[in-house]
Amino acid sequence: MTETVRLSLDDARALSLQALARAGLTSDHCEALADLVMAGQIDECHSHGLYRVLSCADAIRKGKVDTAAVPEIFDQAPGIVRVDAKFGFSPLAFRLGLPLLQEKARTQGVAALAINNCYHFSALWPEVERLAAAGLAALAMTPSHSWVAPAGGTKPVFGTNPIAFAWPRPGPYPFVFDFATSASARGEIELHRRAGKPIPEGWAIDKDGAPTTDPEAAMAGAMLTFGGHKGSALSAMVELMAGPLIGDLTSRASQIFDAGAGVTPCHGELLLAFDPNLLSGGHAAEHAERAEVLFDAIVGQGARLPSQRRYAARERSHANGSVEIPKSLHDDLLALLG
Ligand code: NDP
Ligand code: PYC
């Protein structure tokens, strides 16, 4: 059984902030990153929680990330905001671009935020949740590194390419899903490797194209898309929409840019925001009721909504005032403090 350590929410946040500051990040980046990894840990999304502080520190140590990058915002068009992250981490770029994206979505009905030149390590649900909290429906997507074989192939082409969607609902919890278009996130395979556990069948093939449950062999070979050709096509869409469409890199190009350093990917991210009021001709409240009927029909038969596990974890973490992480991760985080 994995030995764990329980940290108060304040201590966990302080540890993340200290480790990121010690790695050399400026305070506004530290705050943006700590908020995100804490959100992941509180929701028990372990692959994108405190664990990610290690890969951020690694990318900085290898001289890849601009630790003091000041993102630049461009009001590109009535419905388009572009933020150049200037080769810093993405969370600060998102944070700075968000107000203008929301304003544009409310006036145009639909608006896009294109983030360019960002080192990306995070889950997407915190971002689409922010848009839902402002009463907007939202989509987000980003490539990563070419780790995933297309359906019918054996060589990595795609990134793990997550897609996240949010729909605002009454109460604190929007309808949100957020998943990699690969069978699992790369971070999940890394966590299995760290824990010395095999990965489930169907996640990956080894470098010779044979199915594998060995995390090391999987990372040296190719990950698989979810849902065969369907996940493969969605993954290609993410490559195109959050790559060439917004003037940024595909996962293959991001891997080449990485030049063997093996750090978190550097590329772009696309977010789309939709105003339900404008798009429904000013009758959002009335039509939102139909959405609630849909959700009732799902949960009414015992099926669960995506994010239900996360929201339950969030309530538990806040009630306990603490989060639990593997002792090995705690040791590695403490080691970053030198
Ligand atoms: P999961 O497969 O763990 O979960 C995907 C989604 O499905 C979640 O919204 C989850 O909700 C929901 N879900 C899971 N089981 C059920 C069920 N039985 N019924 C209904 N809904 C369900 O996610 P992934 O491993 O694919 O991705 C994990 C994270 O990794 C994501 O947040 C993603 O953004 C991130 N990621 C980031 C990348 C990047 O480049 N930045 C690349 C790849 C992934 P719940 O959480 O409540 O279980
Ligand atoms: O878990 O696949 C992943 C991932 C890639 C970049 C950030 N997370």
Coordinates of C-alpha atoms and ligand atoms in Angstrom, one line a residue:
M1 CA 0.0 0.0 0.0
T2 CA 1.2 3.5 -0.9
E3 CA 2.4 5.5 2.2
T4 CA 0.7 8.8 2.3
V5 CA 1.0 12.2 4.0
R6 CA -2.0 14.4 5.0
L7 CA -1.4 18.2 4.6
S8 CA -3.7 21.0 5.6
L9 CA -4.9 23.1 2.6
D10 CA -2.8 26.0 3.8
D11 CA 0.3 23.9 4.2
A12 CA -0.2 22.2 0.8
R13 CA -0.5 25.6 -0.9
A14 CA 2.4 27.0 1.0
L15 CA 4.6 24.0 0.0
S16 CA 3.6 24.5 -3.7
L17 CA 4.3 28.2 -3.6
Q18 CA 7.6 27.8 -1.9
A19 CA 8.7 25.1 -4.3
L20 CA 7.7 27.1 -7.3
A21 CA 9.4 30.3 -6.0
R22 CA 12.5 28.3 -5.1
A23 CA 12.5 27.1 -8.7
G24 CA 12.7 30.7 -9.8
L25 CA 9.2 31.7 -10.9
T26 CA 8.0 35.2 -10.3
S27 CA 5.2 35.6 -7.7
D28 CA 2.3 36.2 -10.2
H29 CA 3.2 32.9 -11.9
C30 CA 3.7 31.2 -8.6
E31 CA 0.2 32.2 -7.5
A32 CA -1.5 31.2 -10.8
L33 CA 0.3 27.8 -10.7
A34 CA -0.3 27.1 -7.0
D35 CA -4.0 27.8 -7.5
L36 CA -4.2 25.3 -10.3
V37 CA -2.3 22.5 -8.7
M38 CA -4.2 23.0 -5.4
A39 CA -7.5 22.9 -7.4
G40 CA -6.4 19.6 -8.9
Q41 CA -5.3 18.1 -5.5
I42 CA -8.5 19.3 -3.7
D43 CA -10.6 17.6 -6.4
E44 CA -8.4 14.4 -6.2
C45 CA -7.2 14.7 -9.8
H46 CA -3.8 13.3 -8.7
S47 CA -2.2 13.4 -12.2
H48 CA -2.7 17.2 -12.3
G49 CA -2.4 18.1 -8.6
L50 CA 0.7 18.8 -6.5
Y51 CA 2.6 16.2 -8.6
R52 CA 2.8 18.8 -11.4
V53 CA 5.0 21.1 -9.3
L54 CA 7.8 18.5 -10.0
S55 CA 7.5 18.8 -13.8
C56 CA 7.2 22.6 -13.6
A57 CA 10.4 22.7 -11.6
D58 CA 12.1 20.3 -14.0
A59 CA 11.2 22.5 -17.0
I60 CA 12.6 25.5 -15.2
R61 CA 15.8 23.7 -14.2
K62 CA 16.4 22.7 -17.8
G63 CA 16.3 26.3 -18.8
K64 CA 13.2 26.0 -21.0
V65 CA 10.6 28.2 -19.4
D66 CA 10.8 32.0 -19.1
T67 CA 10.2 32.2 -15.3
A68 CA 9.4 36.0 -15.5
A69 CA 7.4 36.0 -18.8
V70 CA 4.8 38.8 -18.9
P71 CA 2.0 37.6 -21.1
E72 CA 0.9 40.2 -23.8
I73 CA -2.8 40.5 -24.6
F74 CA -4.0 41.4 -28.1
D75 CA -7.6 42.5 -28.8
Q76 CA -7.4 40.8 -32.1
A77 CA -11.0 41.1 -33.4
P78 CA -14.5 41.7 -31.9
G79 CA -14.7 38.0 -31.1
I80 CA -11.1 37.1 -30.6
V81 CA -8.6 37.6 -27.8
R82 CA -5.0 36.4 -28.3
V83 CA -2.5 36.1 -25.5
D84 CA 1.1 35.6 -26.2
A85 CA 2.4 33.7 -23.1
K86 CA 6.0 34.5 -24.2
F87 CA 7.3 31.0 -23.3
G88 CA 6.1 31.2 -19.7
F89 CA 3.6 28.8 -18.2
S90 CA 0.0 29.0 -19.4
P91 CA -2.0 29.7 -16.2
L92 CA -1.1 33.3 -15.9
A93 CA -1.8 33.9 -19.6
F94 CA -5.3 32.4 -19.1
R95 CA -5.9 34.5 -16.0
L96 CA -5.0 37.7 -17.8
G97 CA -7.0 36.9 -21.0
L98 CA -10.1 35.7 -19.2
P99 CA -11.8 39.1 -18.5
L100 CA -11.6 40.2 -22.1
L101 CA -12.8 36.8 -23.3
Q102 CA -15.9 37.0 -21.0
E103 CA -16.6 40.6 -22.1
K104 CA -16.4 39.6 -25.8
A105 CA -18.6 36.5 -25.3
R106 CA -21.3 38.6 -23.7
T107 CA -21.3 41.2 -26.4
Q108 CA -20.7 38.9 -29.5
G109 CA -22.4 35.7 -28.3
V110 CA -19.4 33.6 -29.2
A111 CA -15.7 34.5 -28.5
A112 CA -12.4 32.8 -28.7
L113 CA -9.2 33.0 -26.6
A114 CA -6.1 31.8 -28.3
I115 CA -3.1 31.4 -26.0
N116 CA 0.2 31.1 -27.8
N117 CA 3.7 30.1 -26.9
C118 CA 2.9 28.6 -23.5
Y119 CA 4.3 25.8 -21.5
H120 CA 1.2 23.7 -20.6
F121 CA 1.0 21.2 -17.8
S122 CA -2.5 21.7 -16.4
A123 CA -6.0 20.2 -16.4
L124 CA -8.5 22.2 -18.4
W125 CA -11.5 21.9 -16.1
P126 CA -10.5 24.8 -13.8
E127 CA -10.6 27.1 -16.8
V128 CA -13.9 26.1 -18.3
E129 CA -15.4 26.1 -14.7
R130 CA -14.4 29.7 -14.4
L131 CA -16.3 30.5 -17.6
A132 CA -19.3 28.6 -16.4
A133 CA -19.2 30.5 -13.2
A134 CA -19.7 33.6 -15.3
G135 CA -22.8 32.1 -16.9
L136 CA -21.1 31.1 -20.1
A137 CA -20.8 27.7 -21.8
A138 CA -17.2 26.9 -22.7
L139 CA -14.9 24.6 -24.7
A140 CA -11.2 24.2 -24.2
M141 CA -8.5 22.1 -26.0
T142 CA -4.8 21.9 -26.3
P143 CA -2.2 19.6 -27.9
S144 CA 0.8 18.2 -25.9
H145 CA 3.8 16.1 -27.2
S146 CA 3.4 13.4 -29.8
W147 CA 3.0 10.4 -27.5
V148 CA -0.2 8.8 -29.0
A149 CA -0.5 6.6 -32.1
P150 CA -3.5 7.2 -34.4
A151 CA -6.1 4.4 -34.6
G152 CA -4.7 1.7 -37.0
G153 CA -1.1 2.9 -36.5
T154 CA 1.7 2.2 -34.1
K155 CA 3.9 5.3 -34.1
P156 CA 3.2 8.4 -31.9
V157 CA 1.7 11.4 -33.8
F158 CA -0.9 13.0 -31.5
G159 CA -0.6 14.5 -28.1
T160 CA -2.8 13.4 -25.2
N161 CA -5.0 16.3 -26.4
P162 CA -7.6 17.0 -23.8
I163 CA -11.0 18.5 -24.5
A164 CA -13.0 20.2 -21.8
F165 CA -16.6 21.4 -21.8
A166 CA -18.6 23.4 -19.3
W167 CA -22.3 24.2 -19.1
P168 CA -23.5 26.7 -16.4
R169 CA -26.2 25.3 -14.0
P170 CA -28.0 26.7 -11.0
G171 CA -25.9 26.1 -7.8
P172 CA -22.2 25.9 -7.4
Y173 CA -21.5 22.9 -9.8
P174 CA -21.7 23.3 -13.6
F175 CA -21.9 20.3 -15.9
V176 CA -18.2 19.8 -16.9
F177 CA -16.3 17.1 -18.6
D178 CA -12.6 17.1 -19.2
F179 CA -10.7 14.2 -20.8
A180 CA -7.6 13.3 -22.7
T181 CA -8.4 12.0 -26.2
S182 CA -5.9 9.2 -25.4
A183 CA -7.1 6.3 -23.3
S184 CA -5.5 7.9 -20.3
A185 CA -3.6 11.1 -19.5
R186 CA 0.2 10.7 -19.7
G187 CA 0.3 11.8 -16.1
E188 CA -1.7 8.7 -15.1
I189 CA 1.0 6.5 -16.7
E190 CA 3.7 8.5 -14.8
L191 CA 1.9 8.0 -11.5
H192 CA 1.6 4.2 -12.2
R193 CA 5.4 4.2 -12.9
R194 CA 6.1 6.1 -9.7
A195 CA 3.9 3.7 -7.7
G196 CA 5.5 0.6 -9.4
K197 CA 2.1 -0.5 -10.7
P198 CA 1.1 -1.9 -14.1
I199 CA -1.2 0.2 -16.3
P200 CA -4.5 -1.2 -17.5
E201 CA -4.6 -3.0 -20.8
G202 CA -5.7 -0.8 -23.7
W203 CA -3.7 2.2 -22.7
A204 CA -0.5 1.7 -24.7
I205 CA 1.7 -0.4 -26.9
D206 CA 5.4 -0.9 -26.6
K207 CA 8.0 0.3 -29.2
D208 CA 7.4 -2.8 -31.3
G209 CA 3.7 -2.2 -31.4
A210 CA 2.7 -5.0 -28.9
P211 CA 0.2 -4.3 -26.2
T212 CA 1.8 -3.5 -22.8
T213 CA 0.9 -2.9 -19.2
D214 CA 4.4 -1.8 -18.3
P215 CA 4.5 2.0 -17.7
E216 CA 8.1 2.3 -18.9
A217 CA 7.5 0.4 -22.1
A218 CA 4.3 2.4 -22.7
M219 CA 6.2 5.7 -22.4
A220 CA 8.9 4.4 -24.7
G221 CA 6.3 3.1 -27.2
A222 CA 3.0 4.8 -27.9
M223 CA -0.2 5.5 -26.0
L224 CA -3.6 4.6 -27.6
T225 CA -6.5 6.9 -28.3
F226 CA -9.8 6.3 -26.5
G227 CA -12.7 4.9 -28.6
G228 CA -10.5 3.8 -31.5
H229 CA -11.0 5.8 -34.6
K230 CA -13.4 8.2 -32.8
G231 CA -10.8 9.4 -30.3
S232 CA -8.3 9.4 -33.0
A233 CA -10.3 11.9 -35.1
L234 CA -11.1 14.1 -32.1
S235 CA -7.4 14.1 -31.3
A236 CA -6.6 15.3 -34.8
M237 CA -9.2 18.0 -34.4
V238 CA -7.5 19.2 -31.3
E239 CA -4.1 19.3 -33.1
L240 CA -5.7 21.4 -35.9
M241 CA -7.9 23.7 -33.8
A242 CA -5.4 24.5 -31.0
G243 CA -2.4 24.3 -33.4
P244 CA -2.3 25.6 -36.9
L245 CA -5.7 27.4 -36.6
I246 CA -4.3 29.6 -33.8
G247 CA -0.9 29.9 -35.3
D248 CA 0.8 27.5 -33.0
L249 CA 2.5 24.1 -32.9
T250 CA 1.2 20.6 -33.3
S251 CA 2.2 17.9 -30.7
R252 CA 4.9 16.7 -33.2
A253 CA 6.2 20.2 -33.6
S254 CA 6.1 20.7 -29.9
Q255 CA 8.2 17.5 -29.4
I256 CA 10.8 18.8 -31.9
F257 CA 10.8 22.2 -30.1
D258 CA 11.5 20.2 -26.9
A259 CA 14.8 18.9 -28.5
G260 CA 15.0 15.9 -26.2
A261 CA 14.7 17.8 -22.9
G262 CA 11.6 15.9 -22.0
V263 CA 9.9 18.8 -20.3
T264 CA 6.2 19.7 -20.2
P265 CA 5.0 20.7 -23.7
C266 CA 5.1 24.2 -25.2
H267 CA 2.4 25.1 -27.7
G268 CA -1.0 26.8 -27.8
E269 CA -4.4 26.5 -26.2
L270 CA -7.8 27.4 -27.7
L271 CA -10.8 28.4 -25.5
L272 CA -14.3 29.1 -26.9
A273 CA -17.0 30.9 -24.8
F274 CA -20.7 31.0 -25.6
D275 CA -23.3 33.3 -24.1
P276 CA -26.5 31.3 -23.7
N277 CA -28.6 34.5 -23.5
L278 CA -27.5 35.9 -26.9
L279 CA -27.5 32.5 -28.6
S280 CA -31.0 31.6 -27.4
G281 CA -32.5 35.0 -28.5
G282 CA -32.7 36.3 -25.0
H283 CA -34.5 33.3 -23.4
A284 CA -31.6 31.6 -21.6
A285 CA -33.5 30.9 -18.4
E286 CA -36.4 29.2 -20.1
H287 CA -34.2 27.0 -22.2
A288 CA -31.8 26.2 -19.3
E289 CA -34.7 24.3 -17.8
R290 CA -34.6 21.9 -20.7
A291 CA -30.9 21.3 -19.9
E292 CA -31.9 20.4 -16.3
V293 CA -34.4 17.9 -17.6
L294 CA -31.6 16.3 -19.6
F295 CA -29.4 16.1 -16.5
D296 CA -32.3 14.7 -14.4
A297 CA -32.8 12.0 -17.1
I298 CA -29.1 10.9 -16.7
V299 CA -28.8 10.9 -12.9
G300 CA -32.4 9.7 -12.5
Q301 CA -31.5 6.3 -13.7
G302 CA -28.4 6.0 -11.5
A303 CA -25.9 7.1 -14.1
R304 CA -23.5 9.8 -12.9
L305 CA -22.5 13.1 -14.4
P306 CA -18.9 13.8 -15.3
S307 CA -17.2 15.8 -12.5
Q308 CA -19.5 14.3 -9.9
R309 CA -16.6 12.4 -8.4
R310 CA -14.5 15.6 -8.5
Y311 CA -17.2 17.7 -6.8
A312 CA -17.6 15.1 -4.1
A313 CA -13.8 15.1 -3.6
R314 CA -13.9 18.9 -3.4
E315 CA -16.5 18.9 -0.7
R316 CA -14.5 16.2 1.3
S317 CA -11.2 18.1 1.0
H318 CA -12.8 21.3 2.2
A319 CA -14.7 19.6 5.0
N320 CA -11.4 17.9 6.2
G321 CA -9.4 21.1 5.5
S322 CA -6.7 18.9 4.1
V323 CA -5.5 16.8 1.1
E324 CA -3.6 13.5 1.0
I325 CA -0.6 12.9 -1.2
P326 CA 1.9 10.0 -1.5
K327 CA 4.8 10.3 0.9
S328 CA 7.2 9.9 -2.1
L329 CA 5.7 13.0 -3.7
H330 CA 5.9 14.9 -0.4
D331 CA 9.6 14.0 -0.1
D332 CA 10.2 15.1 -3.7
L333 CA 8.5 18.4 -3.1
L334 CA 10.4 19.0 0.1
A335 CA 13.6 18.2 -1.8
L336 CA 12.8 21.1 -4.2
L337 CA 13.1 23.5 -1.2
G338 CA 16.7 22.5 -1.0
Ligands
NDP1 P1 -10.6 10.8 -16.8 O1 -10.7 9.6 -17.7 O2 -10.1 10.5 -15.4 O3 -12.0 11.5 -16.7 C1 -12.5 12.1 -17.8 C2 -13.8 12.8 -17.5 O4 -14.8 11.7 -17.5 C3 -13.9 13.5 -16.2 O5 -14.7 14.7 -16.4 C4 -14.6 12.5 -15.3 O6 -15.3 13.1 -14.2 C5 -15.5 11.8 -16.2 N1 -15.9 10.5 -15.8 C6 -15.0 9.5 -15.4 N2 -15.7 8.4 -15.2 C7 -17.0 8.6 -15.4 C8 -18.3 7.9 -15.3 N3 -18.3 6.6 -14.9 N4 -19.4 8.5 -15.6 C9 -19.4 9.8 -16.0 N5 -18.3 10.6 -16.1 C10 -17.1 10.0 -15.8 O7 -9.6 11.9 -17.4 P2 -8.3 11.8 -18.2 O8 -7.4 10.8 -17.6 O9 -8.6 11.6 -19.7 O10 -7.7 13.3 -18.1 C11 -7.4 13.7 -16.8 C12 -6.9 15.2 -16.8 O11 -5.7 15.3 -17.5 C13 -7.9 16.1 -17.5 O12 -8.3 17.1 -16.5 C14 -7.2 16.8 -18.6 O13 -7.4 18.1 -18.8 C15 -5.7 16.5 -18.1 N6 -4.8 16.5 -19.3 C16 -4.1 17.6 -19.6 C17 -3.3 17.6 -20.7 C18 -2.5 18.8 -21.1 O14 -1.9 18.8 -22.2 N7 -2.6 19.9 -20.4 C19 -3.1 16.4 -21.6 C20 -4.0 15.3 -21.2 C21 -4.8 15.4 -20.1 P3 -14.6 12.9 -12.7 O15 -13.4 13.8 -12.7 O16 -15.7 13.4 -11.8 O17 -14.3 11.5 -12.5
PYC2 O1 -1.2 14.1 -18.6 O2 -1.1 13.8 -20.7 C1 -0.9 14.5 -19.7 C2 -0.4 15.9 -19.8 C3 0.3 16.4 -20.8 C4 0.6 17.7 -20.5 C5 0.1 17.9 -19.3 N1 -0.6 16.8 -18.9

